[in-house]
Amino acid sequence: PPARSDRPAAHVPSMDAYRSMYRESVEDPDRFWGRIAAREFSWETPFILPGDAAASASAIASKPDAESHANGNATTAAAAAAAPAAADPTKVTSQQSNFDVRTGPVAIKWFESSRTNLAYNCLDRNVHERGLGDNVAFFWEGNNPEQASKLTYRQLLDRVSRFANVLKSFGVAKGDTVGVYMPMVVELPIAMLACARIGAIHSVMFGGFSHEAIAGRILDAKCKVIVTADGVFRGEKVIPLKHIMNKAIEHCAEQGFAVTATIVLAHLGNLPEEEKRSLDRDWLKLEAEASPDCPVEWLEAEHPLFMLYTSGSTGRPKGVVHTQAGYMVWAATTFKYVFDYHPGDVYWCTADCGWITGHSYVTYGPLLNGATSVLFEGIPTYPDAGRCWQVIDKYQVTQFYTAPTAIRALMKFGDEIVARSSRASLRILGTVGEPINPAAWLWYFNVVGEGRCPIVDTWWQTETGGFMITPFPAATPCKPGSATLPFFGVVPALIDSQGREVEGEGEGSLVIKQSWPGQMRTVFGDHKRFEETYFSQHKGYYFSGDGCRRDEDGYYWITGRIDDVLMVSGHRIGTAEVEGALVGHEGVVEAAVVGYPHDIKGEGIYAFVTLAEGFKFTPELVQHLKLDVRENIGAFASVDIFHEAPALPKTRSGKIMRRILRKIAAGETDIHSFGDTSTLADPNVVEMLISTRPGH
Ligand code: ATP
Ligand code: MG
């Protein structure tokens, strides 16, 4: 493909550039983040840069009223960026965090004393200060390939302002929670941004959730106002969102909690009479009648922006809380550097807004950068498995971001279907959600990217707000399966079984040593759970829950969840490594490995495998797989039991739920004893595996 000669140099062009920026970011985080925050965002009340009050971010306007912003006389703090390091060490820092439960309550605070608004930075700033009003914010691509639309930044600002006024008319005010249960249509980010604009806290619930899961989340967050739609098609399946929401609201009522309004988008436009309720209000009608004039609510830096539940891979989901300023700086900065975003790029992330990836890298990160994105309603296999590649060609996508589970699924359909598309526009490929096995990485790199697009394997969590360990596409030499090196400001460490930090090469529990702006601030309504879950295991560190290996080049390799690490005859074995060896075989599409009690070894290795079409579960195949694992890992890693699994229990975000497989491997048969299953995508899979357990 022709090289784009007009393309500016990468933001991080070399390893030397990465190293020097990284060094500053961890040695002087206040200054590093203070400078970025001042230069790239608008603040109504500035925060104070350490040691240099004069060089701190200047205010947007002395009087924060809608008029002055619309006139574009807001100013950002460009001058601050150029200010030299000041000699006066007065510590008025951009950060005041305590990580260590021994020295007091855990408190994470960034850019304190300042006021800003994330929605202002996504919209007004781009329209009124940066001249991007006519740029496309979202290309919307429907489930049906014939349905598509687009929305510019100016149109988005108008719709968000109107919808914010609609929310206000239902009594939603600063600090109130709003439940959002929507398909992937532009109204979903509109609802999120409208909340952010008025200081309401959104709680987005994944469109694939059941009514029980929805009810639990509404009750937990006490969402009086609900934003939803009649329904949506995903592939050929219809999801009757309103029907599910009605049941959830009834359930809440039985628990004594009353929802006061449901704002319903007529997306399919054929809501049956029996699904209509007296609380329902028509979204588009209200929006059309509302004023487009909605002054920004200026918010303290630490004002909560949203709450979002983790996927539930390891247990009961946690209601993670992120805040206006720190999260804003983190989502925007990670997006800019890791996708090396430049004007003219068209970016596409396939994640649903119901997950953190859809918050940070469908909605906030791209919009804060003034980027153009594709918002996709459908699924990668509808109408056929070539959909992603067609969409890439249709919009000339430059950055494509998806999950290993999608890559493995598409890989199964073969290379030919990929080859039918051009994909010449692609520059960077990304992955997130689970460790990516080298075979899938190589297919993504060689077949999808034709060997010319760097892969950014981004390790992060709902809790971290954005990328933590990731390559920089123009700088970091990649190794298939490794998330490589830390992002700016991130100081990872590995803790061994004795509780000591591992020096150099080695393996252990992945922790983070100092605060970063995008760090979660609390578990909604349960600060104690926050401290217990993340700060009690290793005092003075943030505990990620993931296991990790560091190689001779300092690269990080996620080996799986700590809870999932196997201890076989005294050897620690990561589930990801065994699974990687299994899916390296051409006959295996997906594999999940767990331990089970074993008389001699302590723990035995139990492998669930999903075979590719045309392969049979024969003794020969099993023998091959055993050898593959032994060769890849070592003789001590011998799989004891193979279980053919036509499907695996996954969370609705597509992650394998090994905690459920552990129960099956241990011979438990009562699904009610399996713990929280509210985020399980298909409960039938569990029943099927229980009844096909070898020796059952
Ligand atoms: P819960 O915390 O409720 O068990 P969860 O951990 O699956 O759910 P998320 O925050 O959606 O919820 O997922 C974060 C986890 O996903 C990480 O802790 C890690 O285990 C895994 N992960 C994400 N990206 C990567 C990656 N690039 N490589 C390896 N693992 C990853
Ligand atoms: Mg987690």
XYZ file of C-alpha atoms and ligand atoms in Angstrom:
728
model
C 0.000 0.000 0.000
C 1.189 3.544 -0.659
C 2.823 5.124 2.373
C 1.084 8.243 3.631
C 3.817 10.767 3.236
C 1.732 13.521 4.812
C 1.647 11.691 8.097
C 3.361 13.505 10.964
C 6.018 11.793 13.039
C 4.841 9.432 15.758
C 4.222 10.933 19.200
C 6.769 8.514 20.633
C 9.102 7.839 17.709
C 11.779 5.718 19.365
C 12.739 3.716 22.424
C 15.000 6.563 23.508
C 12.058 8.936 23.425
C 9.960 6.438 25.379
C 12.668 5.954 28.004
C 13.238 9.615 28.626
C 9.521 10.414 28.872
C 8.957 7.390 31.077
C 11.798 8.399 33.384
C 10.353 11.847 33.909
C 6.844 10.466 34.391
C 7.844 8.272 37.314
C 10.489 10.507 38.856
C 8.411 13.662 38.779
C 4.810 12.612 38.194
C 3.424 15.927 39.451
C 5.304 17.869 36.882
C 4.797 15.346 34.067
C 1.031 15.074 34.511
C 0.661 18.666 35.513
C 2.170 19.760 32.235
C 0.003 17.432 30.142
C -3.099 18.400 32.076
C -2.443 22.089 31.603
C -1.586 21.851 27.930
C -4.200 19.460 26.625
C -7.327 20.175 28.666
C -9.497 23.079 29.704
C -9.977 23.932 33.377
C -12.484 26.327 34.832
C -10.429 26.602 38.008
C -6.807 25.705 37.507
C -4.824 23.299 39.607
C -1.447 24.454 40.759
C 1.688 22.999 39.310
C 4.278 22.074 41.910
C 6.551 24.905 42.803
C 5.248 27.323 40.225
C 1.933 28.915 40.894
C 2.367 31.297 37.976
C 2.792 28.478 35.517
C -0.307 26.601 36.525
C -3.211 26.014 34.228
C -5.135 29.176 33.587
C -8.861 29.364 33.917
C -11.268 28.994 31.046
C -13.157 32.129 31.874
C -13.572 34.190 34.960
C -17.319 33.632 34.886
C -18.308 30.139 33.897
C -21.491 30.870 31.995
C -22.545 29.333 28.724
C -22.210 32.593 26.794
C -18.516 33.093 27.170
C -17.794 29.532 26.078
C -19.988 29.736 23.054
C -18.030 32.814 22.016
C -14.894 30.811 22.142
C -13.004 33.122 24.456
C -12.125 30.303 26.781
C -8.419 29.938 27.129
C -6.408 26.895 27.914
C -3.089 26.792 29.536
C -0.759 26.636 26.597
C 1.633 28.940 28.394
C 1.963 26.553 31.286
C 3.385 23.889 29.049
C 6.346 25.979 28.129
C 7.135 27.054 31.660
C 10.565 25.924 32.823
C 10.919 23.861 35.968
C 10.662 26.264 38.838
C 13.209 26.437 41.596
C 10.729 26.949 44.399
C 9.909 23.497 45.700
C 6.672 24.482 47.446
C 4.709 21.285 47.150
C 1.273 22.166 45.949
C 1.049 18.956 44.034
C -1.217 17.697 41.341
C -1.435 14.500 43.312
C -2.248 13.611 46.895
C -2.642 9.897 47.231
C -2.206 7.354 49.932
C -1.822 3.757 48.906
C -0.679 2.349 52.156
C -3.304 1.049 54.573
C -0.721 1.226 57.364
C -0.459 4.992 57.134
C -4.166 5.792 56.991
C -7.220 5.321 54.823
C -6.571 4.761 51.132
C -7.237 8.020 49.328
C -6.425 8.729 45.696
C -6.579 12.346 44.596
C -5.341 14.112 41.493
C -5.513 17.740 40.392
C -7.233 18.683 43.630
C -8.452 22.236 44.022
C -9.217 22.440 40.319
C -12.557 22.360 38.553
C -13.276 21.082 35.083
C -15.866 19.144 33.137
C -15.107 16.094 31.066
C -17.983 16.642 28.635
C -16.810 20.228 28.076
C -13.405 18.840 27.156
C -14.942 16.261 24.790
C -17.321 18.677 23.047
C -17.229 22.447 23.678
C -13.449 22.522 23.638
C -13.327 20.725 20.289
C -16.114 22.798 18.747
C -15.384 26.244 20.170
C -11.675 26.231 20.908
C -10.178 23.827 18.391
C -12.324 24.389 15.327
C -13.300 20.730 15.003
C -17.072 21.288 14.933
C -17.524 19.883 11.445
C -15.330 16.853 12.002
C -17.099 13.533 12.324
C -17.147 12.262 15.898
C -18.902 8.981 15.131
C -19.586 6.967 12.046
C -22.363 4.697 13.221
C -22.485 1.290 11.542
C -25.657 -0.686 12.193
C -26.070 -4.373 12.775
C -27.655 -4.399 9.342
C -24.874 -3.412 6.909
C -27.332 -1.164 5.083
C -27.885 1.029 8.124
C -25.354 3.743 8.850
C -25.201 7.381 9.904
C -22.717 9.957 11.116
C -22.553 12.693 13.706
C -20.192 15.684 13.774
C -18.788 17.228 16.940
C -21.157 20.174 16.579
C -24.166 17.882 16.238
C -22.975 15.806 19.163
C -22.644 18.910 21.347
C -26.162 19.959 20.377
C -27.689 16.562 21.138
C -25.794 16.130 24.404
C -26.854 19.580 25.601
C -30.491 18.888 24.778
C -30.406 15.504 26.445
C -28.728 16.961 29.516
C -31.686 19.345 29.753
C -34.039 16.375 29.419
C -32.314 14.660 32.341
C -32.568 17.832 34.396
C -36.275 18.025 33.667
C -36.642 14.683 35.440
C -34.893 16.105 38.476
C -31.477 14.626 37.778
C -28.893 16.832 39.476
C -25.202 16.840 40.312
C -24.246 13.658 42.177
C -27.350 11.643 41.170
C -26.940 8.259 39.522
C -28.499 7.424 36.163
C -28.865 3.855 34.875
C -28.089 3.390 31.183
C -29.134 0.200 29.379
C -28.728 0.757 25.665
C -27.657 -0.804 22.401
C -24.527 0.450 20.626
C -26.113 3.491 19.007
C -24.948 7.114 19.208
C -27.531 7.775 21.915
C -25.451 5.636 24.277
C -22.426 7.987 24.361
C -24.891 10.882 24.229
C -26.460 9.669 27.483
C -23.041 9.237 29.093
C -21.866 12.698 28.054
C -25.130 14.330 29.127
C -24.629 12.890 32.618
C -21.037 14.083 32.678
C -22.101 17.569 31.593
C -24.385 18.058 34.574
C -22.317 16.109 37.102
C -24.635 13.100 37.265
C -22.982 9.706 37.660
C -23.719 7.194 34.932
C -23.922 3.489 35.502
C -23.884 1.780 32.120
C -25.212 -1.761 32.114
C -24.224 -4.035 29.272
C -27.020 -4.591 26.732
C -26.611 -8.346 27.000
C -27.394 -8.509 30.724
C -30.372 -10.374 32.126
C -33.058 -8.647 34.194
C -31.588 -10.042 37.427
C -28.194 -8.544 36.656
C -29.821 -5.218 35.733
C -31.958 -5.130 38.858
C -28.953 -5.774 41.072
C -27.089 -2.878 39.502
C -30.033 -0.465 39.690
C -30.525 -1.298 43.357
C -26.839 -1.015 44.195
C -26.518 2.428 42.593
C -30.086 3.595 43.430
C -30.734 4.812 39.885
C -34.090 6.582 39.881
C -33.916 7.612 36.261
C -33.291 4.968 33.624
C -32.274 5.510 30.036
C -33.012 2.641 27.689
C -34.315 1.576 24.254
C -37.055 -0.665 22.955
C -34.713 -3.314 21.649
C -31.865 -4.156 19.322
C -30.770 -6.758 16.813
C -27.390 -8.383 17.394
C -26.738 -10.592 14.411
C -30.041 -12.337 13.811
C -31.012 -12.302 17.454
C -33.286 -9.637 18.856
C -32.640 -8.420 22.413
C -35.891 -7.011 23.861
C -34.222 -4.401 26.058
C -37.455 -2.794 27.240
C -38.999 -6.123 28.177
C -35.909 -6.998 30.219
C -35.880 -3.540 31.811
C -39.567 -3.812 32.749
C -38.844 -7.035 34.608
C -35.816 -5.488 36.300
C -37.854 -2.483 37.456
C -40.596 -4.765 38.807
C -37.960 -6.660 40.701
C -36.617 -3.394 42.157
C -40.138 -2.409 43.204
C -40.509 -5.716 45.044
C -37.321 -4.801 46.909
C -38.862 -1.462 47.859
C -36.999 0.701 45.352
C -38.978 2.838 42.925
C -37.607 3.955 39.578
C -39.250 7.313 38.783
C -38.752 7.631 35.022
C -37.690 5.577 32.029
C -36.551 7.492 28.976
C -36.982 5.139 26.045
C -35.330 5.434 22.647
C -37.491 4.059 19.837
C -34.666 2.265 18.089
C -36.533 -0.638 16.508
C -39.700 1.425 16.553
C -42.193 -1.339 17.187
C -42.551 -1.668 20.943
C -45.538 -3.964 21.642
C -48.387 -2.443 23.671
C -47.869 -4.869 26.538
C -44.302 -3.597 27.042
C -45.376 0.043 27.486
C -45.457 1.484 31.025
C -46.758 4.682 32.562
C -43.228 5.804 33.500
C -42.101 5.710 29.873
C -41.133 8.889 28.053
C -40.154 9.138 24.400
C -36.472 10.063 24.114
C -36.484 11.656 20.652
C -39.622 13.692 21.330
C -38.189 15.049 24.580
C -34.870 15.785 22.946
C -36.491 17.685 20.076
C -38.455 19.833 22.514
C -35.512 20.539 24.830
C -33.318 23.623 24.631
C -29.857 23.131 23.092
C -28.524 25.577 25.660
C -27.190 23.765 28.679
C -24.535 25.493 30.755
C -21.688 23.267 31.850
C -21.673 22.236 35.499
C -18.139 22.904 36.693
C -17.042 20.050 38.908
C -14.348 19.469 41.466
C -11.558 17.306 40.063
C -12.532 14.387 42.282
C -16.259 14.538 41.528
C -17.398 11.039 40.460
C -17.909 10.601 36.724
C -19.237 7.080 36.550
C -19.499 3.748 38.213
C -19.034 0.551 36.297
C -18.932 -3.048 37.362
C -15.991 -5.318 36.603
C -16.647 -8.337 34.385
C -17.083 -10.828 37.210
C -14.396 -13.252 35.998
C -13.097 -13.842 39.502
C -16.113 -13.234 41.710
C -18.943 -10.840 42.541
C -18.497 -7.777 40.295
C -17.147 -4.622 41.934
C -18.746 -1.209 41.310
C -15.674 0.715 40.249
C -15.822 4.510 40.617
C -13.868 6.888 38.396
C -13.714 10.664 38.655
C -13.830 13.664 36.337
C -10.284 14.983 36.120
C -7.864 12.120 36.712
C -9.774 9.709 34.524
C -10.058 12.361 31.803
C -6.318 12.913 31.680
C -5.627 9.190 31.707
C -8.146 8.122 29.048
C -7.068 10.891 26.672
C -3.321 10.540 27.115
C -3.225 6.753 26.829
C -5.397 6.935 23.687
C -3.208 9.563 22.067
C 0.098 7.788 22.625
C -0.802 4.132 22.311
C -2.915 4.507 19.173
C -0.526 7.250 18.035
C -3.569 9.282 17.114
C -3.228 12.020 14.477
C -5.860 14.163 12.750
C -7.339 12.324 9.792
C -7.198 8.916 11.444
C -10.333 6.798 11.655
C -10.337 4.660 14.740
C -12.494 1.637 15.512
C -12.864 -0.200 18.801
C -15.317 -3.110 18.748
C -15.984 -3.094 22.500
C -19.448 -2.438 23.909
C -19.910 0.686 26.034
C -21.155 -1.670 28.738
C -17.499 -2.424 29.541
C -14.646 -0.207 30.573
C -13.097 -0.470 27.110
C -16.231 1.140 25.709
C -15.979 3.947 28.285
C -12.293 4.764 27.859
C -11.716 3.800 24.230
C -15.052 4.169 22.453
C -16.331 7.253 24.237
C -13.982 9.390 26.311
C -10.442 8.753 25.017
C -11.260 9.317 21.324
C -13.596 12.298 21.916
C -11.096 14.046 24.182
C -8.638 13.846 21.300
C -11.154 15.152 18.775
C -10.872 11.823 16.973
C -13.201 10.235 14.425
C -14.426 6.779 15.427
C -16.611 3.988 14.156
C -19.384 2.968 16.558
C -20.546 -0.541 15.716
C -23.881 -1.986 16.744
C -23.403 -5.525 15.462
C -21.207 -8.553 15.940
C -18.081 -9.599 14.004
C -19.718 -12.657 12.446
C -22.842 -11.073 10.979
C -23.842 -11.239 8.148
C -20.621 -13.231 7.798
C -17.177 -13.539 9.345
C -15.793 -10.924 6.956
C -17.782 -8.083 8.530
C -14.888 -6.474 10.414
C -12.683 -6.374 7.335
C -15.507 -4.883 5.233
C -16.143 -2.191 7.827
C -12.421 -1.380 7.923
C -12.447 -0.830 4.152
C -15.733 1.077 4.193
C -14.495 3.732 6.620
C -10.779 3.451 5.827
C -10.055 2.538 9.430
C -6.488 3.276 10.550
C -6.551 1.814 14.096
C -8.512 -1.325 14.948
C -8.930 -2.488 18.547
C -10.550 -5.771 19.601
C -10.248 -8.765 21.959
C -8.367 -12.071 21.705
C -11.635 -13.995 21.902
C -12.843 -12.224 18.724
C -9.499 -12.767 17.001
C -9.540 -16.481 17.787
C -13.136 -16.794 16.613
C -12.412 -15.035 13.304
C -9.210 -16.980 12.777
C -11.298 -20.153 12.750
C -12.975 -19.015 9.522
C -9.673 -19.078 7.667
C -7.510 -16.550 5.814
C -9.456 -16.465 2.592
C -12.317 -14.424 4.022
C -9.822 -11.839 5.282
C -8.074 -11.706 1.920
C -11.319 -10.581 0.238
C -10.786 -7.142 1.786
C -8.016 -4.617 1.214
C -7.270 -3.371 4.779
C -4.679 -1.042 3.221
C -5.802 1.814 5.485
C -4.800 -0.058 8.664
C -1.778 1.166 10.589
C -2.142 -0.147 14.123
C -3.894 -3.184 15.585
C -4.804 -3.491 19.246
C -5.951 -6.182 21.637
C -7.318 -6.247 25.176
C -9.204 -8.410 27.636
C -7.186 -11.562 28.077
C -3.666 -12.745 27.433
C -3.356 -13.218 23.670
C -1.778 -16.523 22.763
C 1.149 -16.248 20.332
C -0.688 -18.154 17.572
C -3.548 -15.647 17.561
C -1.094 -12.739 17.838
C 0.807 -13.978 14.770
C -2.381 -14.460 12.767
C -3.529 -10.958 13.664
C -0.138 -9.554 12.710
C 0.542 -11.557 9.544
C -2.897 -12.129 8.066
C -4.970 -9.145 9.209
C -2.138 -6.612 9.286
C -0.090 -8.231 6.499
C 3.004 -7.831 8.622
C 3.014 -4.021 8.477
C 0.883 -2.981 11.488
C 2.359 -3.021 14.982
C 0.162 -4.754 17.552
C -0.543 -2.979 20.807
C -1.348 -5.653 23.379
C -2.768 -3.471 26.134
C -2.910 -4.803 29.678
C -5.255 -2.896 31.952
C -8.383 -3.272 34.064
C -11.698 -1.578 34.833
C -9.941 -0.398 37.972
C -7.019 1.231 36.179
C -9.184 3.415 33.931
C -6.882 2.952 30.949
C -3.737 1.296 29.606
C -1.058 0.279 32.096
C 1.332 -2.050 30.280
C 1.428 -1.651 26.511
C 3.699 -1.169 23.543
C 4.105 2.238 21.901
C 3.514 1.383 18.245
C 6.412 3.258 16.646
C 8.878 2.566 19.438
C 8.493 -0.718 21.278
C 9.798 -3.892 19.608
C 7.031 -6.456 20.110
C 7.126 -10.033 21.315
C 3.972 -12.039 20.515
C 2.047 -12.600 23.747
C 3.749 -9.913 25.837
C 2.103 -6.606 26.774
C 5.722 -5.355 26.843
C 6.473 -2.257 28.994
C 4.704 0.180 31.320
C 2.880 3.290 30.148
C 4.004 6.689 31.455
C 3.642 7.011 35.205
C 3.097 3.302 35.786
C 5.527 1.549 38.112
C 4.801 -2.189 38.084
C 6.419 -4.680 40.420
C 6.192 -8.411 40.965
C 5.776 -9.863 44.454
C 6.978 -13.404 45.094
C 5.379 -16.012 47.350
C 7.438 -14.701 50.304
C 5.940 -11.239 49.833
C 9.187 -9.781 48.483
C 9.684 -7.738 45.337
C 11.237 -9.737 42.497
C 14.336 -8.093 41.040
C 15.032 -8.465 37.323
C 13.814 -11.620 35.627
C 11.182 -13.575 37.494
C 7.566 -14.204 38.223
C 4.998 -13.133 40.771
C 1.892 -11.223 41.623
C 1.586 -8.054 39.543
C 1.259 -4.914 41.670
C 1.623 -1.179 41.032
C 3.838 0.937 43.249
C 2.568 4.474 42.853
C -0.648 6.236 41.986
C -1.574 7.200 38.423
C -4.296 9.673 37.438
C -6.721 7.064 36.051
C -6.762 4.918 39.152
C -10.201 4.010 40.550
C -11.113 5.935 43.688
C -13.439 3.576 45.513
C -15.923 0.731 45.219
C -19.332 2.393 44.995
C -20.791 2.617 48.485
C -18.148 0.327 49.947
C -14.756 1.936 50.529
C -13.847 -0.916 52.854
C -14.190 -3.425 50.055
C -11.943 -1.168 47.966
C -9.221 -1.225 50.604
C -9.609 -4.942 51.238
C -9.645 -5.973 47.586
C -6.759 -3.912 46.322
C -4.533 -2.802 49.192
C -4.562 -5.469 51.891
C -2.602 -8.269 50.173
C 0.681 -6.427 49.851
C 0.836 -3.321 52.007
C 1.873 -0.228 50.130
C 0.996 -1.582 46.690
C -2.048 -1.690 44.416
C -2.868 -5.380 43.901
C -3.995 -6.246 40.355
C -4.950 -9.879 40.948
C -3.007 -10.961 37.865
C 0.073 -13.150 37.743
C 2.965 -12.004 35.620
C 6.454 -12.865 34.431
C 9.233 -10.390 33.615
C 11.790 -11.527 31.056
C 15.433 -10.644 30.503
C 14.468 -7.484 28.578
C 12.169 -6.278 31.321
C 9.072 -7.191 29.272
C 5.913 -8.191 31.143
C 3.975 -11.370 30.315
C 0.588 -11.790 31.996
C 0.286 -15.427 33.025
C -3.356 -15.381 34.147
C -5.239 -14.620 37.352
C -3.426 -15.204 40.632
C -6.369 -17.316 41.777
C -5.940 -19.457 38.690
C -2.234 -20.187 39.058
C -1.716 -23.935 39.360
C 0.618 -25.541 41.845
C 1.547 -28.876 40.299
C 4.074 -31.022 42.179
C 5.563 -27.843 43.611
C 5.720 -25.988 40.281
C 3.764 -22.797 39.700
C 2.114 -22.881 36.288
C 0.134 -20.044 34.743
C -3.112 -21.005 33.043
C -2.356 -18.697 30.117
C 0.818 -20.585 29.270
C -0.844 -23.999 29.171
C -3.763 -22.606 27.180
C -1.353 -20.922 24.773
C 0.334 -24.249 24.110
C -3.018 -25.945 23.478
C -4.441 -23.343 21.109
C -1.136 -23.424 19.238
C -2.416 -26.715 17.779
C -4.358 -26.197 14.562
C -7.202 -28.369 15.805
C -7.933 -26.275 18.896
C -9.942 -23.060 18.739
C -10.077 -22.310 22.404
C -8.839 -23.865 25.625
C -9.339 -23.237 29.314
C -7.180 -24.814 31.985
C -7.884 -25.199 35.688
C -6.497 -27.182 38.587
C -8.316 -29.911 40.506
C -7.369 -31.798 43.671
C -4.871 -34.562 42.870
C -3.623 -37.109 45.420
C -0.003 -37.147 44.349
C 0.647 -33.835 42.598
C -1.412 -31.705 44.947
C -3.062 -30.183 41.938
C -3.714 -31.854 38.611
C -4.153 -30.067 35.270
C -7.619 -30.198 33.782
C -8.041 -28.838 30.240
C -11.282 -27.929 28.506
C -10.757 -27.718 24.747
C -12.959 -26.516 21.924
C -12.018 -28.144 18.625
C -11.969 -26.552 15.191
C -14.344 -27.796 12.546
C -13.165 -31.057 10.970
C -11.229 -32.222 14.044
C -12.234 -35.171 16.211
C -11.488 -35.751 19.870
C -9.404 -38.912 19.320
C -6.753 -40.506 21.576
C -4.162 -39.471 18.967
C -5.173 -35.839 19.161
C -5.103 -35.944 22.963
C -1.611 -37.432 22.792
C -0.470 -34.628 20.488
C -1.873 -31.990 22.786
C -0.155 -33.517 25.811
C 3.148 -33.398 23.985
C 2.605 -29.804 22.879
C 2.134 -28.694 26.472
C 5.141 -30.648 27.745
C 7.363 -29.273 25.001
C 6.235 -25.716 25.548
C 6.374 -25.638 29.305
C 8.199 -28.658 30.694
C 7.726 -32.280 31.655
C 6.089 -31.322 34.942
C 3.257 -29.694 33.012
C 1.342 -32.754 31.973
C -2.378 -32.401 31.390
C -4.197 -35.050 33.435
C -7.732 -34.695 32.133
C -8.978 -33.462 28.776
C -12.612 -32.483 28.457
C -14.039 -31.742 25.025
C -16.036 -28.531 25.346
C -18.109 -27.417 22.345
C -18.436 -24.103 24.229
C -16.927 -22.529 27.360
C -18.623 -20.548 30.118
C -17.785 -16.915 29.456
C -18.629 -13.602 30.969
C -20.765 -11.388 28.818
C -17.601 -9.479 28.013
C -16.240 -12.650 26.435
C -13.810 -13.831 29.103
C -13.526 -17.420 30.196
C -14.869 -17.940 33.732
C -12.311 -20.337 35.122
C -13.798 -20.188 38.614
C -16.842 -22.027 37.228
C -14.695 -24.527 35.358
C -12.796 -25.219 38.599
C -16.062 -26.303 40.190
C -16.873 -28.589 37.264
C -13.370 -30.064 37.328
C -13.729 -30.726 41.053
C -16.870 -32.713 40.288
C -19.451 -30.283 41.676
C -22.812 -30.577 39.986
C -25.059 -28.009 41.669
C -24.883 -24.748 39.715
C -26.302 -22.882 42.715
C -23.075 -23.482 44.596
C -21.023 -21.917 41.794
C -20.960 -18.349 43.159
C -22.052 -15.220 41.304
C -23.228 -16.199 37.830
C -24.978 -12.935 36.937
C -22.451 -12.096 34.242
C -22.416 -15.557 32.704
C -23.347 -15.285 29.038
C -25.064 -18.673 28.658
C -25.948 -20.796 31.713
C -26.737 -23.791 29.481
C -23.052 -24.196 28.747
C -22.437 -24.976 32.414
C -25.119 -27.680 32.529
C -23.742 -29.180 29.333
C -20.199 -29.364 30.719
C -21.359 -30.827 34.036
C -23.087 -33.651 32.211
C -20.166 -34.384 29.873
C -17.415 -34.380 32.493
C -15.157 -37.394 31.811
C -15.969 -40.112 34.333
C -19.380 -38.538 35.005
P -13.512 -9.271 37.921
O -12.514 -8.267 38.407
O -14.912 -8.969 38.356
O -13.090 -10.675 38.171
P -12.414 -8.903 35.261
O -11.095 -8.846 35.961
O -12.560 -9.863 34.120
O -13.593 -9.152 36.310
P -12.054 -6.471 33.745
O -11.657 -5.269 34.482
O -12.984 -6.311 32.576
O -12.792 -7.440 34.726
O -10.778 -7.213 33.178
C -9.455 -6.939 33.589
C -8.630 -8.192 33.495
O -8.566 -8.638 32.130
C -7.202 -8.042 33.890
O -7.029 -8.112 35.289
C -6.529 -9.206 33.163
O -6.691 -10.409 33.872
C -7.320 -9.280 31.872
N -6.624 -8.565 30.781
C -7.012 -7.412 30.204
N -6.187 -7.068 29.201
C -5.229 -8.007 29.151
C -4.067 -8.205 28.314
N -3.748 -7.380 27.328
N -3.310 -9.291 28.569
C -3.627 -10.144 29.556
N -4.699 -10.019 30.355
C -5.500 -8.963 30.156
Mg -10.576 -7.975 37.748
